[in-house]
Coordinates of C-alpha atoms in Angstrom, one line a residue:
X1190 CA 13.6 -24.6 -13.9
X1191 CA 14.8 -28.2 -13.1
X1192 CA 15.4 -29.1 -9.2
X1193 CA 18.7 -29.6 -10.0
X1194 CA 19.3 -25.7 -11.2
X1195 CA 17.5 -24.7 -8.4
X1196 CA 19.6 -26.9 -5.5
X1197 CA 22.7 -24.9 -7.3
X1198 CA 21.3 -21.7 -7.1
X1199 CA 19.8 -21.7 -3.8
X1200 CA 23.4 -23.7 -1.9
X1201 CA 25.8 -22.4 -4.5
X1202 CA 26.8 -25.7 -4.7
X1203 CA 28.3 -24.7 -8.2
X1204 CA 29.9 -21.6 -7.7
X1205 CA 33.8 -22.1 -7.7
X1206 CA 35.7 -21.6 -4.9
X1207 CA 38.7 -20.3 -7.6
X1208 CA 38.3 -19.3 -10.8
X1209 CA 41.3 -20.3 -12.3
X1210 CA 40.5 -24.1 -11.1
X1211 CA 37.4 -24.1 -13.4
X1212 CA 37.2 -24.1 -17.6
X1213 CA 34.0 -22.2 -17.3
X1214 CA 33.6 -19.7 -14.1
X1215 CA 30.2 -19.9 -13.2
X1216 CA 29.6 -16.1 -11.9
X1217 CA 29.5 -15.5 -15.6
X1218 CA 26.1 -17.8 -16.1
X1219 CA 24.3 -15.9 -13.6
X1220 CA 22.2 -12.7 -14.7
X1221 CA 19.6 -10.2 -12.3
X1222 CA 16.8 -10.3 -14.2
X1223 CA 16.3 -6.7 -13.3
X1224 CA 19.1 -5.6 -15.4
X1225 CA 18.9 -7.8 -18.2
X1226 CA 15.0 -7.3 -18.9
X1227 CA 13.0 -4.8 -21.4
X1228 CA 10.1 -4.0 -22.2
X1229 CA 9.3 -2.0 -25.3
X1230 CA 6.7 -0.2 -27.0
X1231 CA 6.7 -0.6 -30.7
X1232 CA 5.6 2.1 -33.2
X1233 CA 7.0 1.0 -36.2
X1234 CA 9.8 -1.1 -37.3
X1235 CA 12.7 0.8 -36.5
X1236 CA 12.2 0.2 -33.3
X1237 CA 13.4 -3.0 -33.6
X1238 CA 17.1 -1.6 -35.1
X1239 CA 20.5 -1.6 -32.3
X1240 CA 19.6 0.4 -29.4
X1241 CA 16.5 0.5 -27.6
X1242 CA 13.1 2.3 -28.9
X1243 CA 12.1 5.7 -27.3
X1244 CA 9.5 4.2 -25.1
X1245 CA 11.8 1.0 -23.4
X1246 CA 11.7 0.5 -19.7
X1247 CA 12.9 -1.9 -17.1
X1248 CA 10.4 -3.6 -14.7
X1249 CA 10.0 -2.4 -11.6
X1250 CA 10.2 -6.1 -10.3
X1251 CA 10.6 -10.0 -11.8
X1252 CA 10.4 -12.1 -8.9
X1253 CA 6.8 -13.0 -10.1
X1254 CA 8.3 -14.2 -13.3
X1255 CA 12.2 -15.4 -12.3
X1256 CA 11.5 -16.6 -8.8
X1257 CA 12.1 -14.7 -5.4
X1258 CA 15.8 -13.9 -6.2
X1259 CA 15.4 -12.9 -9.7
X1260 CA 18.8 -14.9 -10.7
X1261 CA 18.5 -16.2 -14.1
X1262 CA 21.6 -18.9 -14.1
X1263 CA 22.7 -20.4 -17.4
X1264 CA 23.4 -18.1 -20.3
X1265 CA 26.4 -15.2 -21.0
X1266 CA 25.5 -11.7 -21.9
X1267 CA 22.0 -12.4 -22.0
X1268 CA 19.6 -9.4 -22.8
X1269 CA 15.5 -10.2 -22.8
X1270 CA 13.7 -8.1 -24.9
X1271 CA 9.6 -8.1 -24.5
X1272 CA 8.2 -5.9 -27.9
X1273 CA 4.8 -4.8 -27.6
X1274 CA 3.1 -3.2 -30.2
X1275 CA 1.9 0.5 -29.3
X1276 CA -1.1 -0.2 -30.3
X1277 CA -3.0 -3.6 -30.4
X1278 CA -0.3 -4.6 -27.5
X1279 CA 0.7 -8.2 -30.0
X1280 CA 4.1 -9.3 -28.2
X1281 CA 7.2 -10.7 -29.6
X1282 CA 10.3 -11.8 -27.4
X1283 CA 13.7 -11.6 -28.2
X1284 CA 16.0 -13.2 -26.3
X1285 CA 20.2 -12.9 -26.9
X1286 CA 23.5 -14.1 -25.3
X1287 CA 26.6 -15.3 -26.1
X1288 CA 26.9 -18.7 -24.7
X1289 CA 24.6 -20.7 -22.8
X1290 CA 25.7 -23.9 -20.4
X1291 CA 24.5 -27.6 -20.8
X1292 CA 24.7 -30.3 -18.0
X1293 CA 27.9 -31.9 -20.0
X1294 CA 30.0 -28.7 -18.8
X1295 CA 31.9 -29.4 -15.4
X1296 CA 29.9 -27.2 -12.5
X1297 CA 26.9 -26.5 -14.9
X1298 CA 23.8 -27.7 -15.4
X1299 CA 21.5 -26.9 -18.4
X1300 CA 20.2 -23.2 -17.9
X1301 CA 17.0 -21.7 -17.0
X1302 CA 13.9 -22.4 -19.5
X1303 CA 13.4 -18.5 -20.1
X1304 CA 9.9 -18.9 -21.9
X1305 CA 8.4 -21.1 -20.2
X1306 CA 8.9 -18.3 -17.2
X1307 CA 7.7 -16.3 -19.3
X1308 CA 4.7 -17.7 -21.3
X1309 CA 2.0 -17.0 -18.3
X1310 CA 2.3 -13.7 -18.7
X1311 CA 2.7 -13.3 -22.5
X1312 CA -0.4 -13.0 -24.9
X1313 CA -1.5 -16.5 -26.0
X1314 CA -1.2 -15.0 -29.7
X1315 CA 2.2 -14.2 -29.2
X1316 CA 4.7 -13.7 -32.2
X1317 CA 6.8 -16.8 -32.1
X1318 CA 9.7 -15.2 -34.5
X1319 CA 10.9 -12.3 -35.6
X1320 CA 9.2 -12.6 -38.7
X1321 CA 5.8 -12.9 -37.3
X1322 CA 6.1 -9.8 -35.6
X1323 CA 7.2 -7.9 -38.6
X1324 CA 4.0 -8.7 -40.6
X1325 CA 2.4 -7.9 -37.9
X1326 CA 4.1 -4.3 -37.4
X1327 CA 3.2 -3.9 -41.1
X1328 CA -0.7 -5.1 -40.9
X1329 CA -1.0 -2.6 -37.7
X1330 CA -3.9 -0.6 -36.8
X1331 CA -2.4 2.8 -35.2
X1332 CA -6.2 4.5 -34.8
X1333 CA -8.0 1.6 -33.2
X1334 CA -9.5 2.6 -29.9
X1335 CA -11.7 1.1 -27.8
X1336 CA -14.3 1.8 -26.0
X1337 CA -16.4 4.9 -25.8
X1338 CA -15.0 8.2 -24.7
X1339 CA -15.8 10.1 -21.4
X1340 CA -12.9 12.9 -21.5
X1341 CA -10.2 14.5 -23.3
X1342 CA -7.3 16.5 -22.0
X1343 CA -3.7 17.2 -22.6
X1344 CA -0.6 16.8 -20.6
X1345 CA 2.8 17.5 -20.9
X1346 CA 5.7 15.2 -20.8
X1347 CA 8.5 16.4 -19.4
X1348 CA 10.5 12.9 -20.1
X1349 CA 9.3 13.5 -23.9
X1350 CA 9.4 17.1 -23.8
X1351 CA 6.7 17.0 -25.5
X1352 CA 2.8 17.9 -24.7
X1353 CA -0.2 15.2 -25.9
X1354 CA -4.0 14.7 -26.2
X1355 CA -5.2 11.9 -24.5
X1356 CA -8.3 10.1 -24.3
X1357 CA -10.2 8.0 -21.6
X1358 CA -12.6 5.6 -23.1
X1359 CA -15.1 3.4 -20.9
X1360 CA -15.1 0.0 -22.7
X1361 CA -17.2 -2.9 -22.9
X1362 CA -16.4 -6.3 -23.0
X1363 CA -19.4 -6.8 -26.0
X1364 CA -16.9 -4.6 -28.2
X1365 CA -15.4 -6.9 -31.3
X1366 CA -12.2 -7.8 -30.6
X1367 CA -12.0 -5.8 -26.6
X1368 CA -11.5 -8.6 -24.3
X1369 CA -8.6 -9.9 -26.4
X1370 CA -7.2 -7.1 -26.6
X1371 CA -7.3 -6.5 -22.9
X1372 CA -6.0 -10.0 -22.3
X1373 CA -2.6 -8.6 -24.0
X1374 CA -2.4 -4.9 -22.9
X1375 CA -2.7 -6.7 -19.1
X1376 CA 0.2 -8.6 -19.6
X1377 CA 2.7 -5.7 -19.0
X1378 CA 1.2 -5.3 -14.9
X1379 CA 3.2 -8.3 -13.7
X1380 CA 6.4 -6.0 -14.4
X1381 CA 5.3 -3.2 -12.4
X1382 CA 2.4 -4.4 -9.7
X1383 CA 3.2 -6.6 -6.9
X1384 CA 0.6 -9.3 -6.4
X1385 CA -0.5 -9.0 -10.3
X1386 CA -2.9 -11.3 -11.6
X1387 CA -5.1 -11.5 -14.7
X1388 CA -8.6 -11.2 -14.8
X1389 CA -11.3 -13.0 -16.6
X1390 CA -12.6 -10.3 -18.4
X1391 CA -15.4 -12.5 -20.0
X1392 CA -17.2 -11.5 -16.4
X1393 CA -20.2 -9.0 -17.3
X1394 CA -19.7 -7.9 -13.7
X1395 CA -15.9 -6.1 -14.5
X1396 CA -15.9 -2.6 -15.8
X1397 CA -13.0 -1.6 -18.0
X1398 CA -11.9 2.2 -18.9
X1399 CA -8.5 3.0 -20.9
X1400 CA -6.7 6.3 -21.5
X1401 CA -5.1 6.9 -25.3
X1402 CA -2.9 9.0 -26.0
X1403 CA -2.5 10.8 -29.1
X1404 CA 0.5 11.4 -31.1
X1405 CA 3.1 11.0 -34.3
X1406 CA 3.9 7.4 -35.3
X1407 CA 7.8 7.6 -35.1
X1408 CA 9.4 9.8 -37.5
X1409 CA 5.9 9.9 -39.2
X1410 CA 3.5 13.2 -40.0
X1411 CA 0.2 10.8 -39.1
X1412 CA -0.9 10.6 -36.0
X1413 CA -2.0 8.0 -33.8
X1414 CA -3.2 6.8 -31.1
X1415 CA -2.0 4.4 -28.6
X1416 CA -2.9 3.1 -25.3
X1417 CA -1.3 3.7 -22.3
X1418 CA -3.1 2.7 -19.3
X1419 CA -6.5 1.2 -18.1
X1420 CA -8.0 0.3 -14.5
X1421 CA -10.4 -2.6 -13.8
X1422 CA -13.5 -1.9 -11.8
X1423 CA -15.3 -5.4 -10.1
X1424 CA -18.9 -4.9 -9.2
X1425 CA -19.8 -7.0 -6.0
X1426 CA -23.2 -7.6 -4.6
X1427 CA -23.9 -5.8 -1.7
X1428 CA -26.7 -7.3 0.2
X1429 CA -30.0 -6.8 0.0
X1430 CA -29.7 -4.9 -3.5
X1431 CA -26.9 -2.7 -3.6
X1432 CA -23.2 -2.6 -5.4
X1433 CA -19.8 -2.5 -4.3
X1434 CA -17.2 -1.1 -6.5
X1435 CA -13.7 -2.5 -6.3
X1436 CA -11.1 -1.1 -8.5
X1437 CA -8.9 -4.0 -9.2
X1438 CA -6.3 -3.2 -12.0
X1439 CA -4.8 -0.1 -12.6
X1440 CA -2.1 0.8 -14.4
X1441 CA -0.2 3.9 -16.4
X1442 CA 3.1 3.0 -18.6
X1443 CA 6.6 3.9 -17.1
X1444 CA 7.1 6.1 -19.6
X1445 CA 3.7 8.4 -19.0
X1446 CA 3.5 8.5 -15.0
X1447 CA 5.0 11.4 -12.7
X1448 CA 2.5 14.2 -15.3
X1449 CA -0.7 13.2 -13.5
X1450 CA -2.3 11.2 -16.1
X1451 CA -3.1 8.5 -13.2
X1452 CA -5.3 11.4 -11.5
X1453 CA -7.5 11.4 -14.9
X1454 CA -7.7 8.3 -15.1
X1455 CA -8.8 7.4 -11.3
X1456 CA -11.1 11.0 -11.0
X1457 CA -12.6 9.2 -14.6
X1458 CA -13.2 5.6 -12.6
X1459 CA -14.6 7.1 -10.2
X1460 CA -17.3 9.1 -12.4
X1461 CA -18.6 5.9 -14.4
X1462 CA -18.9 4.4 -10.5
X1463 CA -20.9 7.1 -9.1
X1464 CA -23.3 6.6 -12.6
X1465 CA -24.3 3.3 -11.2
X1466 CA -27.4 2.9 -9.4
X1467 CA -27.1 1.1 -5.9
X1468 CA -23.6 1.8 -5.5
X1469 CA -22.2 1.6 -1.9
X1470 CA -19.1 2.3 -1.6
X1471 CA -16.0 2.4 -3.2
X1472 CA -12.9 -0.4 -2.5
X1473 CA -9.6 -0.6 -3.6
X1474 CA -7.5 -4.2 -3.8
X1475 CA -4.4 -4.0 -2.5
X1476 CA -3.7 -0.5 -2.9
X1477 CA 0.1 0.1 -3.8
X1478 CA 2.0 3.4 -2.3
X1479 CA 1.8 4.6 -6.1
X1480 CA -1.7 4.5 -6.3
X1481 CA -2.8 5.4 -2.3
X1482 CA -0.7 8.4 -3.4
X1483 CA -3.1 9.4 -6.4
X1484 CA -5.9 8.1 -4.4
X1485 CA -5.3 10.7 -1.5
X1486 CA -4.3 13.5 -3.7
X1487 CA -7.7 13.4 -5.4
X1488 CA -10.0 12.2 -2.8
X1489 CA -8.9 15.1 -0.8
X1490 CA -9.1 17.5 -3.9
X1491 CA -13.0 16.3 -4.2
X1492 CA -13.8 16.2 -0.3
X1493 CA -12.4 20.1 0.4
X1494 CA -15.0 20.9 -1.7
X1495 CA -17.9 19.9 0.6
X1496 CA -17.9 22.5 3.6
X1497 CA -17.5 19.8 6.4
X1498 CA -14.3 19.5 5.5
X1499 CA -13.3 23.3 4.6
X1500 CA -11.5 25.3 7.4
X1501 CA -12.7 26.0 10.0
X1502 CA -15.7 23.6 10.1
X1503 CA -13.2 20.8 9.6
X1504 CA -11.2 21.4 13.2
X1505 CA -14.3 20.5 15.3
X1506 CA -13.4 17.0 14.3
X1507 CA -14.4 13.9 12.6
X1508 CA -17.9 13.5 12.7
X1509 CA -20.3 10.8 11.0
X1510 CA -21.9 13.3 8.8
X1511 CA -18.6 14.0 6.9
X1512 CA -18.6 9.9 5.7
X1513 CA -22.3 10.6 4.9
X1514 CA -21.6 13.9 2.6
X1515 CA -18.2 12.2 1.1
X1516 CA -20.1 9.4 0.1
X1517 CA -23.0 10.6 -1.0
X1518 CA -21.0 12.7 -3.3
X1519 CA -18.0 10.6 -4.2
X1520 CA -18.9 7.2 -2.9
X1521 CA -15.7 7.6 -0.9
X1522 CA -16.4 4.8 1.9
X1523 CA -15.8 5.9 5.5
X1524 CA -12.1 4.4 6.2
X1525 CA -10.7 6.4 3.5
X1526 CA -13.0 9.6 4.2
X1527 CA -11.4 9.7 7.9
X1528 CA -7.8 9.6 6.0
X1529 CA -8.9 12.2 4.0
X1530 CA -10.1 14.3 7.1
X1531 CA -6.7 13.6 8.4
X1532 CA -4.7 15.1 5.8
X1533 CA -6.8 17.9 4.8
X1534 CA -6.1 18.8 8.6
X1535 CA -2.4 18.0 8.7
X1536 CA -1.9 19.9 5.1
X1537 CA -4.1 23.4 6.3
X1538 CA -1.5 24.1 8.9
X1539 CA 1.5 22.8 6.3
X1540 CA 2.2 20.4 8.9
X1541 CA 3.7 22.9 11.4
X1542 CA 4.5 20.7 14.4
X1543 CA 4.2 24.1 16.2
X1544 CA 0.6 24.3 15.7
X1545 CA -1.7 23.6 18.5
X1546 CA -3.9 22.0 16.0
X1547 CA -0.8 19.6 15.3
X1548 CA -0.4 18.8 18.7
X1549 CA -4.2 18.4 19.0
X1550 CA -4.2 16.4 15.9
X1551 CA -2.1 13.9 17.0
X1552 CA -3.6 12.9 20.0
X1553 CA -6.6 12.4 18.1
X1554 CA -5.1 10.0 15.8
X1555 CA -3.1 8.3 18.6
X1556 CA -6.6 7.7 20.6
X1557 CA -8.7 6.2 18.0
X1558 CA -5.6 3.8 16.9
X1559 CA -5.8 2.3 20.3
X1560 CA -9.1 1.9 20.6
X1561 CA -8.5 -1.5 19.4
X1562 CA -5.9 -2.8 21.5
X1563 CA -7.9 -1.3 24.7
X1564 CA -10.8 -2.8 23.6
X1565 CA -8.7 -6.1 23.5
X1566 CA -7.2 -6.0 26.9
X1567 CA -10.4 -5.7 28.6
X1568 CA -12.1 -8.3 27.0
X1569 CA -9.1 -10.4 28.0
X1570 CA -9.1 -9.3 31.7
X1571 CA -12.6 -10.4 31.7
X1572 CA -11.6 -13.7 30.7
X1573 CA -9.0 -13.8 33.0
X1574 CA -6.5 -11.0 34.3
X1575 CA -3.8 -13.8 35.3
X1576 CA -2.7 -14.0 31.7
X1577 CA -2.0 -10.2 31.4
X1578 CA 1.1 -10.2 32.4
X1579 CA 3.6 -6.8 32.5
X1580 CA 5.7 -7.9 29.9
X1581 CA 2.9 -9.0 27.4
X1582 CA 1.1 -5.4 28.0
X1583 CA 4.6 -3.9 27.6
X1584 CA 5.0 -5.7 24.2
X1585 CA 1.7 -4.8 23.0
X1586 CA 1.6 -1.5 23.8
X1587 CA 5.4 -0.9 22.2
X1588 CA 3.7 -3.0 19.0
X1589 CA 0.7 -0.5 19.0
X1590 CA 3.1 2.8 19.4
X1591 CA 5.1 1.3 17.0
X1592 CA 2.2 1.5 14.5
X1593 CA 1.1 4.6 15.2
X1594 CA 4.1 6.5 14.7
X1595 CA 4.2 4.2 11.0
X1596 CA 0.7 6.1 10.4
X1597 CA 1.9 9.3 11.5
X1598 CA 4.9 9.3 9.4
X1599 CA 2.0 8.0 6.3
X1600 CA -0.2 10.8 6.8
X1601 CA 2.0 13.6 7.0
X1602 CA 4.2 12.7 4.1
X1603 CA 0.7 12.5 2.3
X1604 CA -0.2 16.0 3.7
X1605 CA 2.7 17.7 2.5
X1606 CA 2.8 15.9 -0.9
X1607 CA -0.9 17.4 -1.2
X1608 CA -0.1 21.1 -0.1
X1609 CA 3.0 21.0 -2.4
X1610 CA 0.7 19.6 -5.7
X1611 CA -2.1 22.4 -4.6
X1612 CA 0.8 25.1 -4.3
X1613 CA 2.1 24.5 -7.9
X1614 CA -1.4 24.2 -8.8
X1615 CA -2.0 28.1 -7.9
X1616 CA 1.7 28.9 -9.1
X1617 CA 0.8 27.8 -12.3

């Protein structure tokens, strides 16, 4: 975007203060780029016809790709379409609008360069026309898969109405053709995960698993398969000779989350983890609320297995030997085993806030939260106690109750989200 385009966005400087004084209003050059954009999953080439293809989304966010406000400025009825193929992931953009602006207009300037906003996070191989991409529907592959698989299950769809197979490979980046591959499918995350970035998957040290799905190419009797998902495990050195596994990426189409295909997928990464030797721990990268939800649903589904933290062995509290048996088990590291033990409590009494255990439960939590700001305020009054002063402890204290009543409010939610998942488990 030129400096110019983005002084007039950012001041308005070009919006009119009256229509009717202007040939050209400008309000009609401006588009959200959350309600123009598509993304696509292409099966065969009907998809392409009027109207969008069965499996067509909108992201879930575009200021990493159209700035902060997500204004595109400079075209009329403009509709971005991103095509992916189903299976190899080869991309194709169509772009359409009625008019577009040029700096000769009065109050315009020329509009936003689309592509080159979107190029960083298009396949370098991209289709450049129309045409392109229609060869390469024709020449597709609809039963590659990589990797090797690890487990097979089926789900139902209740968007689709319809049930599937799927498959979760572990992959390797020696595999003909993988890492390529990868460098497309990954493409799609910037849509959909805050912070995205790609990954050099060249690195021996990053672990790769995808989940296929199985099923009829369009109106088609053959089947095939597709992918529809992956996470990204890092390997770090742990000093003096052990691992640290750090799921990185992960990621389950629009179109296939809400039927706990993500719960496969994560209880799969973990299993290939927990076959290395000299693994630590497990990590997560800036877990979103999406995935802390799947995270807590199945950590606690693994941990109420181990006695510790079965009832009524779990209400004498959080020892050290509960991190020991969850991560000797699960390599669950110790942070996340404590917020497991914290809703496995809150979600055994169906967070009754009549329960003395709820009562009991929260003064536990509130404790251990401050332990950090006590810690802090007498380390400072042994520096010097002038600089405490009322107001300062007043405001630190409200920041600190402020934050436990956020964490509160977290674990609950989490707890009742797990009791209601295991209750239409045992309905079922």
């Amino acid at each position: 975007m030129s400096e110019e385009s983005n002084l007039s966005r950012n001041h308005n400087t070009n919006v009119p203060k009256n229509d009717e004084e202007e040939n050209v209003p400008c309000r009609l050059y401006y588009a959200d780029g959350m309600q123009v954009t598509y993304v696509n999953m292409v099966f065969t080439k009907d998809d392409l016809k009027s109207g969008h293809p069965q499996r067509s989304f909108r992201p879930d966010m575009v200021h990493q790709v159209f700035d902060k406000d997500g204004i595109i400025y400079g075209y009329r009825n403009l509709n971005i379409d991103i095509y992916y193929l189903a299976n190899s992931a080869q991309a194709f953009v169509d772009l359409k609008y009625t008019d577009a602006t040029n700096d000769k207009m009065p109050n315009h300037t020329k509009p936003d360069d689309i592509m080159s906003k979107l190029t960083p996070w298009l396949p370098e191989d991209y289709c450049a026309t129309k045409e392109m991409f229609l060869n390469a529907i024709e020449n597709e592959n609809h039963h590659k898969m990589y990797g090797e698989p690890i487990d097979t299950f089926q789900l139902h769809n209740a968007k689709e109405g319809t049930t599937y197979k799927y498959t979760v490979t572990s992959c390797s980046v020696d595999e003909p053709g993988f890492v390529d591959f990868h460098y497309r499918f990954q493409c799609m995350i910037v849509w959909f995960i805050d912070a995205a970035s790609q990954i050099d998957a060249d690195d021996p040290n990053w672990m790769f698993l995808y989940v296929y799905e199985h099923r009829k190419q369009g109106s088609s009797s053959t089947t095939g398969i597709y992918p529809v998902g992956f996470s990204t495990v890092y390997k770090f050195f742990h000093f003096p000779d052990k691992v640290r596994a750090r799921i990185s990426q992960f990621f389950i189409i629009p179109s296939c989350q809400g039927m706990g295909l993500g719960t496969y997928l994560l209880k799969n990464t973990y299993k290939i983890i927990t076959d290395l030797p000299n693994v630590v721990d497990i990590a997560v990268e800036d877990p979103c609320p999406a995935f802390t939800r799947i995270r807590d649903f199945l950590d606690c589904q693994l941990l109420m297995q181990l006695d510790c933290f079965k009832e009524p062995n779990i209400k004498n509290g959080f020892v050290n030997s509960m991190y020991v048996e969850g991560n000797k088990h699960y390599k669950i590291n110790k942070k996340q085993c404590r917020r497991v033990y914290e809703v496995l409590r809150f979600s055994y009494i169906k967070c009754n806030r009549f329960s003395a255990d709820y009562a009991m439960l929260y003064k536990e939590i509130s404790q251990r939260l401050k332990i950090p700001y006590l810690k802090e305020q007498r380390c400072l009054k042994k520096i010097n106690s002038e600089i405490l002063s009322e107001y300062s402890n007043r405001i630190s204290l409200e920041s600190v109750e402020k934050n436990i009543a956020y964490y509160m409010s977290d674990i609950i939610s989490a707890a009742q989200q797990f009791s209601n998942k295991m209750d239409k488990q045992v309905d079922a």
